Short mmCIF file of N, CA and C in Angstrom, two decimals:
data_model
loop_
_atom_site.label_atom_id
_atom_site.label_comp_id
_atom_site.label_asym_id
_atom_site.label_seq_id
_atom_site.Cartn_x
_atom_site.Cartn_y
_atom_site.Cartn_z
N MET A 1 -168.29 -119.35 50.11
CA MET A 1 -169.00 -119.46 48.93
C MET A 1 -169.46 -120.93 48.77
N ILE A 2 -170.68 -121.18 48.47
CA ILE A 2 -171.12 -122.42 48.23
C ILE A 2 -171.46 -122.81 46.87
N GLY A 3 -171.20 -122.02 45.89
CA GLY A 3 -171.26 -122.45 44.49
C GLY A 3 -172.68 -122.00 44.04
N TRP A 4 -172.45 -121.76 42.68
CA TRP A 4 -173.52 -121.31 41.85
C TRP A 4 -174.80 -122.39 41.70
N TYR A 5 -174.61 -123.39 41.51
CA TYR A 5 -175.63 -124.39 41.46
C TYR A 5 -176.26 -124.72 42.57
N ILE A 6 -175.55 -124.90 43.85
CA ILE A 6 -176.31 -125.20 45.12
C ILE A 6 -176.95 -123.86 45.71
N SER A 7 -176.41 -122.96 45.38
CA SER A 7 -177.11 -121.56 45.99
C SER A 7 -178.28 -121.35 45.18
N LYS A 8 -178.30 -121.62 43.89
CA LYS A 8 -179.45 -121.31 43.12
C LYS A 8 -180.58 -122.46 43.50
N VAL A 9 -180.25 -123.58 43.80
CA VAL A 9 -181.27 -124.71 44.22
C VAL A 9 -181.76 -124.25 45.67
N LEU A 10 -180.99 -123.67 46.49
CA LEU A 10 -181.27 -123.21 47.74
C LEU A 10 -182.38 -122.02 47.60
N CYS A 11 -182.08 -121.17 46.80
CA CYS A 11 -182.88 -119.98 46.46
C CYS A 11 -184.30 -120.42 46.08
N VAL A 12 -184.39 -121.45 45.21
CA VAL A 12 -185.60 -122.07 44.86
C VAL A 12 -186.46 -122.58 46.14
N ALA A 13 -185.59 -123.34 46.76
CA ALA A 13 -186.35 -124.05 48.05
C ALA A 13 -186.71 -123.08 48.95
N VAL A 14 -185.81 -122.10 49.30
CA VAL A 14 -186.01 -121.23 50.30
C VAL A 14 -187.18 -120.00 49.73
N GLY A 15 -186.97 -119.60 48.58
CA GLY A 15 -187.88 -118.54 47.83
C GLY A 15 -189.22 -119.05 47.42
N VAL A 16 -189.30 -120.38 47.03
CA VAL A 16 -190.36 -120.73 46.39
C VAL A 16 -191.27 -121.89 47.26
N LEU A 17 -190.39 -122.94 47.37
CA LEU A 17 -191.00 -124.14 47.96
C LEU A 17 -191.59 -123.94 49.42
N TYR A 18 -190.56 -123.37 50.24
CA TYR A 18 -191.02 -123.26 51.65
C TYR A 18 -192.16 -122.20 51.86
N PRO A 19 -191.97 -121.05 51.02
CA PRO A 19 -193.16 -120.11 51.10
C PRO A 19 -194.50 -120.72 50.72
N ALA A 20 -194.44 -121.45 49.68
CA ALA A 20 -195.76 -122.00 49.06
C ALA A 20 -196.23 -123.00 50.18
N TYR A 21 -195.51 -123.75 50.83
CA TYR A 21 -195.93 -124.62 51.81
C TYR A 21 -196.55 -123.90 53.04
N MET A 22 -195.78 -122.93 53.39
CA MET A 22 -196.40 -122.11 54.54
C MET A 22 -197.61 -121.26 54.28
N SER A 23 -197.73 -121.05 52.90
CA SER A 23 -198.99 -120.26 52.50
C SER A 23 -200.05 -121.21 52.55
N VAL A 24 -199.96 -122.33 52.23
CA VAL A 24 -201.14 -123.46 52.26
C VAL A 24 -201.38 -123.62 53.66
N LYS A 25 -200.54 -123.66 54.41
CA LYS A 25 -200.79 -123.78 56.07
C LYS A 25 -201.45 -122.51 56.57
N ALA A 26 -201.15 -121.42 56.06
CA ALA A 26 -201.65 -120.02 56.48
C ALA A 26 -203.20 -120.08 55.98
N ILE A 27 -203.58 -120.57 54.87
CA ILE A 27 -204.71 -120.44 54.42
C ILE A 27 -205.67 -121.29 55.19
N LYS A 28 -205.09 -122.52 55.65
CA LYS A 28 -205.92 -123.44 56.69
C LYS A 28 -205.92 -122.95 57.98
N SER A 29 -205.17 -122.02 58.25
CA SER A 29 -205.22 -121.68 59.86
C SER A 29 -206.47 -120.59 59.94
N PRO A 30 -206.92 -120.70 61.17
CA PRO A 30 -208.03 -119.80 61.61
C PRO A 30 -207.49 -118.16 61.78
N THR A 31 -206.31 -117.89 62.06
CA THR A 31 -205.86 -116.73 62.20
C THR A 31 -205.45 -115.79 60.95
N LYS A 32 -205.50 -114.57 61.12
CA LYS A 32 -205.20 -113.59 59.90
C LYS A 32 -203.66 -113.22 59.82
N ASP A 33 -202.96 -113.31 60.92
CA ASP A 33 -201.57 -112.84 61.02
C ASP A 33 -200.75 -113.55 59.98
N ASP A 34 -200.98 -114.76 59.85
CA ASP A 34 -199.88 -115.55 59.07
C ASP A 34 -200.29 -115.34 57.53
N ASP A 35 -201.57 -115.18 57.29
CA ASP A 35 -202.04 -114.82 55.94
C ASP A 35 -201.27 -113.48 55.48
N THR A 36 -201.29 -112.49 56.37
CA THR A 36 -200.63 -111.24 56.21
C THR A 36 -199.18 -111.36 55.84
N GLN A 37 -198.69 -112.17 56.69
CA GLN A 37 -197.17 -112.38 56.47
C GLN A 37 -196.75 -113.09 55.07
N TRP A 38 -197.70 -114.04 54.80
CA TRP A 38 -197.46 -114.65 53.45
C TRP A 38 -197.77 -113.89 52.15
N LEU A 39 -198.97 -113.18 52.40
CA LEU A 39 -199.23 -112.34 51.28
C LEU A 39 -198.24 -111.30 51.14
N SER A 40 -197.71 -110.77 52.21
CA SER A 40 -196.67 -109.77 52.13
C SER A 40 -195.38 -110.15 51.53
N TYR A 41 -195.15 -111.49 51.70
CA TYR A 41 -193.82 -112.29 51.17
C TYR A 41 -194.01 -112.27 49.66
N TRP A 42 -195.27 -112.72 49.27
CA TRP A 42 -195.49 -112.98 47.84
C TRP A 42 -195.31 -111.69 46.95
N VAL A 43 -195.98 -110.51 47.67
CA VAL A 43 -195.66 -109.24 46.96
C VAL A 43 -194.35 -108.79 46.88
N ILE A 44 -193.63 -108.93 47.85
CA ILE A 44 -192.15 -108.46 47.91
C ILE A 44 -191.34 -109.38 46.92
N PHE A 45 -191.71 -110.67 47.01
CA PHE A 45 -191.01 -111.76 46.09
C PHE A 45 -191.31 -111.28 44.76
N GLY A 46 -192.43 -111.16 44.39
CA GLY A 46 -192.94 -110.81 42.91
C GLY A 46 -192.24 -109.53 42.49
N MET A 47 -192.22 -108.23 43.36
CA MET A 47 -191.41 -107.19 43.11
C MET A 47 -190.04 -107.34 42.82
N PHE A 48 -189.42 -108.29 43.63
CA PHE A 48 -187.93 -108.57 43.58
C PHE A 48 -187.75 -109.31 42.12
N SER A 49 -188.48 -110.14 41.99
CA SER A 49 -188.45 -111.04 40.81
C SER A 49 -188.47 -110.11 39.56
N PHE A 50 -189.44 -109.15 39.54
CA PHE A 50 -189.49 -108.03 38.28
C PHE A 50 -188.26 -107.30 38.26
N LEU A 51 -187.75 -106.83 39.32
CA LEU A 51 -186.59 -106.17 39.42
C LEU A 51 -185.27 -106.95 38.89
N GLU A 52 -185.24 -108.03 39.26
CA GLU A 52 -184.27 -108.94 38.94
C GLU A 52 -184.29 -109.25 37.39
N PHE A 53 -185.43 -109.29 36.77
CA PHE A 53 -185.51 -109.64 35.37
C PHE A 53 -185.01 -108.31 34.65
N PHE A 54 -185.20 -107.26 35.12
CA PHE A 54 -184.75 -105.95 34.50
C PHE A 54 -183.41 -105.79 34.60
N LEU A 55 -182.78 -105.96 35.84
CA LEU A 55 -181.34 -105.96 36.08
C LEU A 55 -180.61 -107.01 35.26
N ASP A 56 -181.08 -108.04 35.10
CA ASP A 56 -180.66 -109.12 34.01
C ASP A 56 -180.34 -108.47 32.68
N LEU A 57 -181.56 -108.04 32.23
CA LEU A 57 -181.72 -107.26 30.84
C LEU A 57 -180.68 -106.17 30.76
N ILE A 58 -180.40 -105.38 31.65
CA ILE A 58 -179.46 -104.14 31.76
C ILE A 58 -178.13 -104.67 31.57
N LEU A 59 -177.66 -105.78 32.40
CA LEU A 59 -176.31 -106.36 32.34
C LEU A 59 -176.08 -107.02 30.98
N GLN A 60 -177.17 -107.67 30.44
CA GLN A 60 -176.94 -108.25 28.91
C GLN A 60 -176.84 -107.14 27.98
N CYS A 61 -177.57 -106.09 28.07
CA CYS A 61 -177.46 -105.14 26.97
C CYS A 61 -176.07 -104.41 27.20
N SER A 62 -175.70 -104.01 28.36
CA SER A 62 -174.40 -103.33 28.52
C SER A 62 -173.16 -104.00 28.03
N THR A 63 -173.34 -105.50 28.17
CA THR A 63 -172.37 -106.31 27.56
C THR A 63 -172.25 -106.18 26.12
N ARG A 64 -173.36 -106.20 25.56
CA ARG A 64 -173.33 -106.33 24.02
C ARG A 64 -172.99 -104.79 23.61
N LEU A 65 -173.31 -103.70 24.35
CA LEU A 65 -172.78 -102.43 23.78
C LEU A 65 -171.40 -102.22 24.05
N VAL A 66 -170.81 -102.62 24.99
CA VAL A 66 -169.38 -102.56 25.15
C VAL A 66 -168.70 -103.57 24.10
N CYS A 67 -169.13 -104.67 23.88
CA CYS A 67 -168.58 -105.59 23.00
C CYS A 67 -168.79 -105.07 21.49
N ASP A 68 -169.82 -104.56 21.18
CA ASP A 68 -170.00 -104.15 19.77
C ASP A 68 -169.21 -102.95 19.67
N ALA A 69 -169.09 -102.10 20.68
CA ALA A 69 -168.11 -100.87 20.46
C ALA A 69 -166.75 -101.21 20.25
N CYS A 70 -166.21 -102.16 20.87
CA CYS A 70 -164.67 -102.60 20.76
C CYS A 70 -164.34 -103.24 19.67
N CYS A 71 -165.06 -104.41 19.22
CA CYS A 71 -164.55 -105.24 18.24
C CYS A 71 -165.68 -106.12 17.56
N ASN A 72 -167.00 -105.93 17.78
CA ASN A 72 -168.02 -106.59 17.21
C ASN A 72 -167.72 -108.05 17.28
N CYS A 73 -167.28 -108.60 18.42
CA CYS A 73 -166.93 -109.85 18.53
C CYS A 73 -168.02 -110.70 19.15
N SER A 74 -167.78 -111.92 19.33
CA SER A 74 -168.94 -112.93 20.03
C SER A 74 -168.59 -112.83 21.58
N HIS A 75 -168.43 -111.62 22.09
CA HIS A 75 -168.59 -111.53 23.62
C HIS A 75 -167.21 -112.11 24.39
N SER A 76 -166.05 -112.49 23.41
CA SER A 76 -164.83 -112.85 24.17
C SER A 76 -164.33 -111.88 24.72
N VAL A 77 -164.21 -110.47 24.34
CA VAL A 77 -163.70 -109.48 24.95
C VAL A 77 -164.38 -108.90 26.13
N SER A 78 -165.78 -109.10 25.98
CA SER A 78 -166.68 -108.39 26.85
C SER A 78 -166.43 -109.20 28.36
N SER A 79 -166.00 -110.62 28.32
CA SER A 79 -166.01 -111.26 29.55
C SER A 79 -164.63 -110.52 30.41
N LEU A 80 -163.79 -109.97 29.63
CA LEU A 80 -162.71 -109.29 30.29
C LEU A 80 -163.12 -107.90 30.85
N LEU A 81 -163.93 -107.25 30.03
CA LEU A 81 -164.30 -105.94 30.40
C LEU A 81 -165.47 -105.79 31.39
N ILE A 82 -166.44 -106.72 31.18
CA ILE A 82 -167.67 -106.73 32.07
C ILE A 82 -167.67 -108.20 32.60
N PRO A 83 -167.23 -108.50 33.72
CA PRO A 83 -167.34 -109.91 34.09
C PRO A 83 -168.75 -110.48 34.13
N ALA A 84 -169.68 -109.57 34.51
CA ALA A 84 -171.07 -110.21 34.91
C ALA A 84 -171.92 -109.71 33.73
N ARG A 85 -172.14 -110.65 32.89
CA ARG A 85 -173.09 -110.38 31.79
C ARG A 85 -174.52 -110.58 32.06
N ASP A 86 -174.72 -111.29 33.10
CA ASP A 86 -176.20 -111.42 33.55
C ASP A 86 -176.05 -111.69 35.22
N VAL A 87 -177.29 -111.52 36.01
CA VAL A 87 -177.29 -111.66 37.31
C VAL A 87 -176.49 -112.95 37.89
N ASN A 88 -176.59 -113.97 37.04
CA ASN A 88 -176.03 -115.25 37.42
C ASN A 88 -174.54 -115.22 37.56
N ARG A 89 -173.99 -114.40 36.97
CA ARG A 89 -172.42 -114.41 36.95
C ARG A 89 -171.96 -113.20 37.94
N VAL A 90 -172.68 -112.52 38.52
CA VAL A 90 -172.37 -111.54 39.63
C VAL A 90 -171.73 -112.37 40.68
N PRO A 91 -170.44 -112.15 41.18
CA PRO A 91 -169.85 -112.92 42.21
C PRO A 91 -170.77 -112.76 43.46
N LEU A 92 -171.15 -114.11 43.95
CA LEU A 92 -171.90 -114.19 45.26
C LEU A 92 -173.41 -113.56 45.14
N TYR A 93 -173.84 -113.61 43.96
CA TYR A 93 -175.15 -112.87 43.81
C TYR A 93 -176.26 -113.90 44.42
N HIS A 94 -176.10 -115.22 43.93
CA HIS A 94 -177.11 -116.18 44.50
C HIS A 94 -177.05 -116.36 46.09
N GLU A 95 -175.81 -116.36 46.60
CA GLU A 95 -175.50 -116.36 48.03
C GLU A 95 -176.28 -115.13 48.76
N ALA A 96 -175.96 -114.04 48.29
CA ALA A 96 -176.66 -112.70 48.84
C ALA A 96 -178.11 -112.79 48.60
N LYS A 97 -178.58 -113.18 47.50
CA LYS A 97 -179.99 -113.47 47.27
C LYS A 97 -180.72 -114.58 48.41
N LEU A 98 -179.82 -115.54 48.56
CA LEU A 98 -180.29 -116.59 49.36
C LEU A 98 -180.62 -115.94 50.97
N VAL A 99 -179.64 -115.22 51.34
CA VAL A 99 -179.68 -114.44 52.72
C VAL A 99 -180.97 -113.76 52.70
N PHE A 100 -181.17 -112.78 51.72
CA PHE A 100 -182.40 -112.05 51.56
C PHE A 100 -183.61 -112.67 51.60
N LEU A 101 -183.61 -113.88 50.97
CA LEU A 101 -184.88 -114.73 50.82
C LEU A 101 -185.19 -115.31 52.20
N ILE A 102 -184.02 -115.78 52.81
CA ILE A 102 -184.13 -116.24 54.17
C ILE A 102 -184.75 -115.20 55.15
N TRP A 103 -184.33 -114.02 55.12
CA TRP A 103 -184.66 -112.87 55.83
C TRP A 103 -186.12 -112.57 55.62
N LEU A 104 -186.51 -112.52 54.39
CA LEU A 104 -187.99 -112.44 54.05
C LEU A 104 -188.92 -113.46 54.44
N ALA A 105 -188.45 -114.83 54.37
CA ALA A 105 -189.46 -115.83 54.47
C ALA A 105 -189.49 -116.40 55.82
N ILE A 106 -188.51 -116.37 56.64
CA ILE A 106 -188.52 -117.03 58.02
C ILE A 106 -189.42 -116.23 58.85
N PRO A 107 -190.31 -116.83 59.38
CA PRO A 107 -191.26 -116.09 60.39
C PRO A 107 -190.68 -115.46 61.59
N THR A 108 -189.54 -115.93 62.03
CA THR A 108 -188.69 -115.33 63.16
C THR A 108 -188.24 -113.99 62.77
N PHE A 109 -187.89 -113.84 61.54
CA PHE A 109 -187.37 -112.36 61.17
C PHE A 109 -188.46 -111.48 60.83
N LYS A 110 -189.53 -112.14 60.09
CA LYS A 110 -190.68 -111.28 59.51
C LYS A 110 -190.18 -110.12 58.59
N GLY A 111 -189.13 -110.41 57.74
CA GLY A 111 -188.60 -109.55 56.87
C GLY A 111 -189.62 -108.98 55.89
N ALA A 112 -190.39 -109.90 55.20
CA ALA A 112 -191.46 -109.34 54.25
C ALA A 112 -192.35 -108.50 54.97
N LEU A 113 -192.75 -108.75 56.17
CA LEU A 113 -193.80 -107.97 56.78
C LEU A 113 -193.26 -106.71 57.13
N LYS A 114 -191.98 -106.65 57.61
CA LYS A 114 -191.29 -105.47 57.85
C LYS A 114 -191.24 -104.52 56.81
N LEU A 115 -190.81 -105.04 55.53
CA LEU A 115 -190.70 -104.30 54.39
C LEU A 115 -192.03 -103.78 53.68
N TRP A 116 -193.06 -104.68 54.01
CA TRP A 116 -194.36 -104.27 53.72
C TRP A 116 -194.87 -103.04 54.47
N ASN A 117 -194.77 -103.25 55.75
CA ASN A 117 -195.12 -102.15 56.75
C ASN A 117 -194.38 -100.71 56.44
N ASP A 118 -193.23 -100.93 56.20
CA ASP A 118 -192.27 -99.73 55.87
C ASP A 118 -192.64 -99.05 54.68
N HIS A 119 -193.00 -99.87 53.70
CA HIS A 119 -193.25 -99.13 52.30
C HIS A 119 -194.50 -99.36 51.64
N ASN A 120 -195.68 -99.85 52.41
CA ASN A 120 -196.92 -100.10 51.79
C ASN A 120 -197.67 -98.72 51.48
N GLN A 121 -197.46 -97.70 51.88
CA GLN A 121 -197.94 -96.43 51.59
C GLN A 121 -197.54 -96.02 50.11
N LYS A 122 -196.10 -96.26 49.87
CA LYS A 122 -195.67 -95.92 48.60
C LYS A 122 -196.18 -96.83 47.59
N VAL A 123 -196.36 -98.08 47.89
CA VAL A 123 -197.05 -99.17 47.12
C VAL A 123 -198.44 -98.77 46.77
N ASP A 124 -199.19 -98.26 47.86
CA ASP A 124 -200.36 -97.84 47.59
C ASP A 124 -200.50 -96.62 46.46
N GLN A 125 -199.63 -95.72 46.46
CA GLN A 125 -199.69 -94.70 45.46
C GLN A 125 -199.50 -95.31 44.09
N TYR A 126 -198.57 -96.33 43.89
CA TYR A 126 -198.48 -97.01 42.46
C TYR A 126 -199.64 -97.73 42.21
N ILE A 127 -200.21 -98.40 43.07
CA ILE A 127 -201.35 -99.33 42.76
C ILE A 127 -202.65 -98.29 42.61
N GLU A 128 -202.67 -97.07 43.12
CA GLU A 128 -203.68 -96.10 42.71
C GLU A 128 -203.48 -95.68 41.38
N LYS A 129 -202.20 -95.18 40.81
CA LYS A 129 -201.93 -94.98 39.56
C LYS A 129 -202.19 -96.14 38.54
N PHE A 130 -202.01 -97.32 39.01
CA PHE A 130 -202.16 -98.33 38.17
C PHE A 130 -203.59 -98.80 37.79
N ASP A 131 -204.35 -98.48 38.93
CA ASP A 131 -205.84 -98.63 38.88
C ASP A 131 -206.49 -97.69 37.86
N GLN A 132 -205.90 -96.41 38.07
CA GLN A 132 -206.50 -95.42 37.11
C GLN A 132 -206.21 -95.72 35.72
N LEU A 133 -204.86 -96.24 35.45
CA LEU A 133 -204.51 -96.71 34.13
C LEU A 133 -205.42 -97.69 33.51
N ILE A 134 -205.56 -98.89 34.60
CA ILE A 134 -206.45 -99.90 34.13
C ILE A 134 -207.89 -99.42 33.70
N GLY A 135 -208.50 -98.44 34.60
CA GLY A 135 -209.73 -97.90 34.38
C GLY A 135 -209.68 -97.26 33.02
N LYS A 136 -208.89 -96.57 32.52
CA LYS A 136 -208.84 -95.94 31.31
C LYS A 136 -208.80 -96.76 30.05
N LEU A 137 -207.87 -97.88 30.39
CA LEU A 137 -207.98 -98.85 29.24
C LEU A 137 -209.09 -99.53 29.13
N GLN A 138 -209.82 -99.86 30.32
CA GLN A 138 -211.13 -100.51 30.28
C GLN A 138 -212.22 -99.70 29.54
N ALA A 139 -212.28 -98.51 29.94
CA ALA A 139 -213.29 -97.52 29.29
C ALA A 139 -212.90 -97.46 27.94
N SER A 140 -211.61 -97.31 27.54
CA SER A 140 -211.39 -97.28 26.05
C SER A 140 -211.76 -98.60 25.37
N ALA A 141 -211.63 -99.57 25.84
CA ALA A 141 -212.01 -101.00 25.25
C ALA A 141 -213.45 -101.24 25.27
N GLU A 142 -214.30 -100.56 26.19
CA GLU A 142 -215.63 -100.65 26.09
C GLU A 142 -216.33 -99.76 25.25
N LYS A 143 -215.70 -98.71 24.63
CA LYS A 143 -216.31 -97.83 23.57
C LYS A 143 -216.58 -98.59 22.21
N PRO A 144 -217.58 -98.32 21.54
CA PRO A 144 -217.71 -98.93 20.39
C PRO A 144 -216.68 -98.54 19.46
N VAL A 145 -216.53 -99.13 18.45
CA VAL A 145 -215.62 -99.00 17.52
C VAL A 145 -215.79 -97.68 16.65
N SER A 146 -216.82 -97.41 16.38
CA SER A 146 -217.25 -96.06 15.48
C SER A 146 -216.89 -94.92 16.53
N GLU A 147 -216.94 -94.86 17.90
CA GLU A 147 -216.59 -93.68 18.73
C GLU A 147 -214.99 -93.80 18.62
N LYS A 148 -214.28 -94.87 18.56
CA LYS A 148 -212.66 -94.82 18.69
C LYS A 148 -212.13 -94.06 17.42
N LYS A 149 -212.82 -94.14 16.23
CA LYS A 149 -212.35 -93.55 14.97
C LYS A 149 -212.42 -92.10 15.03
N GLU A 150 -213.41 -91.54 15.85
CA GLU A 150 -213.60 -90.15 15.90
C GLU A 150 -212.56 -89.36 16.54
#
């Protein structure tokens, strides 16, 4: 266990700084392979960050529900009932995240590219649905106000 603060700093370095540096190098290189690697990385990283945000919300809400149900306290009891009130308090969370980010980012492993190749058809289905939703919203926004009231 390397500690919360150090592992969090390393997660930022491995998860953001190194990929940003490598993405700039990929943009400047004449080959397309490294572009695909780093675009895949950023898509996976973005999806992971989105998931992490909602996991954090769920953990916070579950803590409040348990605490409110037991004694309406200021979370003193909840720390005994649910030790993880957010992802930052899950034991070894940042260490596991660091290993995952290393696997995603290091070109030797090509984890992001592997995940992308394994799941891009499913992502394409969601993108198609999202595109349809955006198209409907744009069509609705382009209608004159008089047509919307009818």
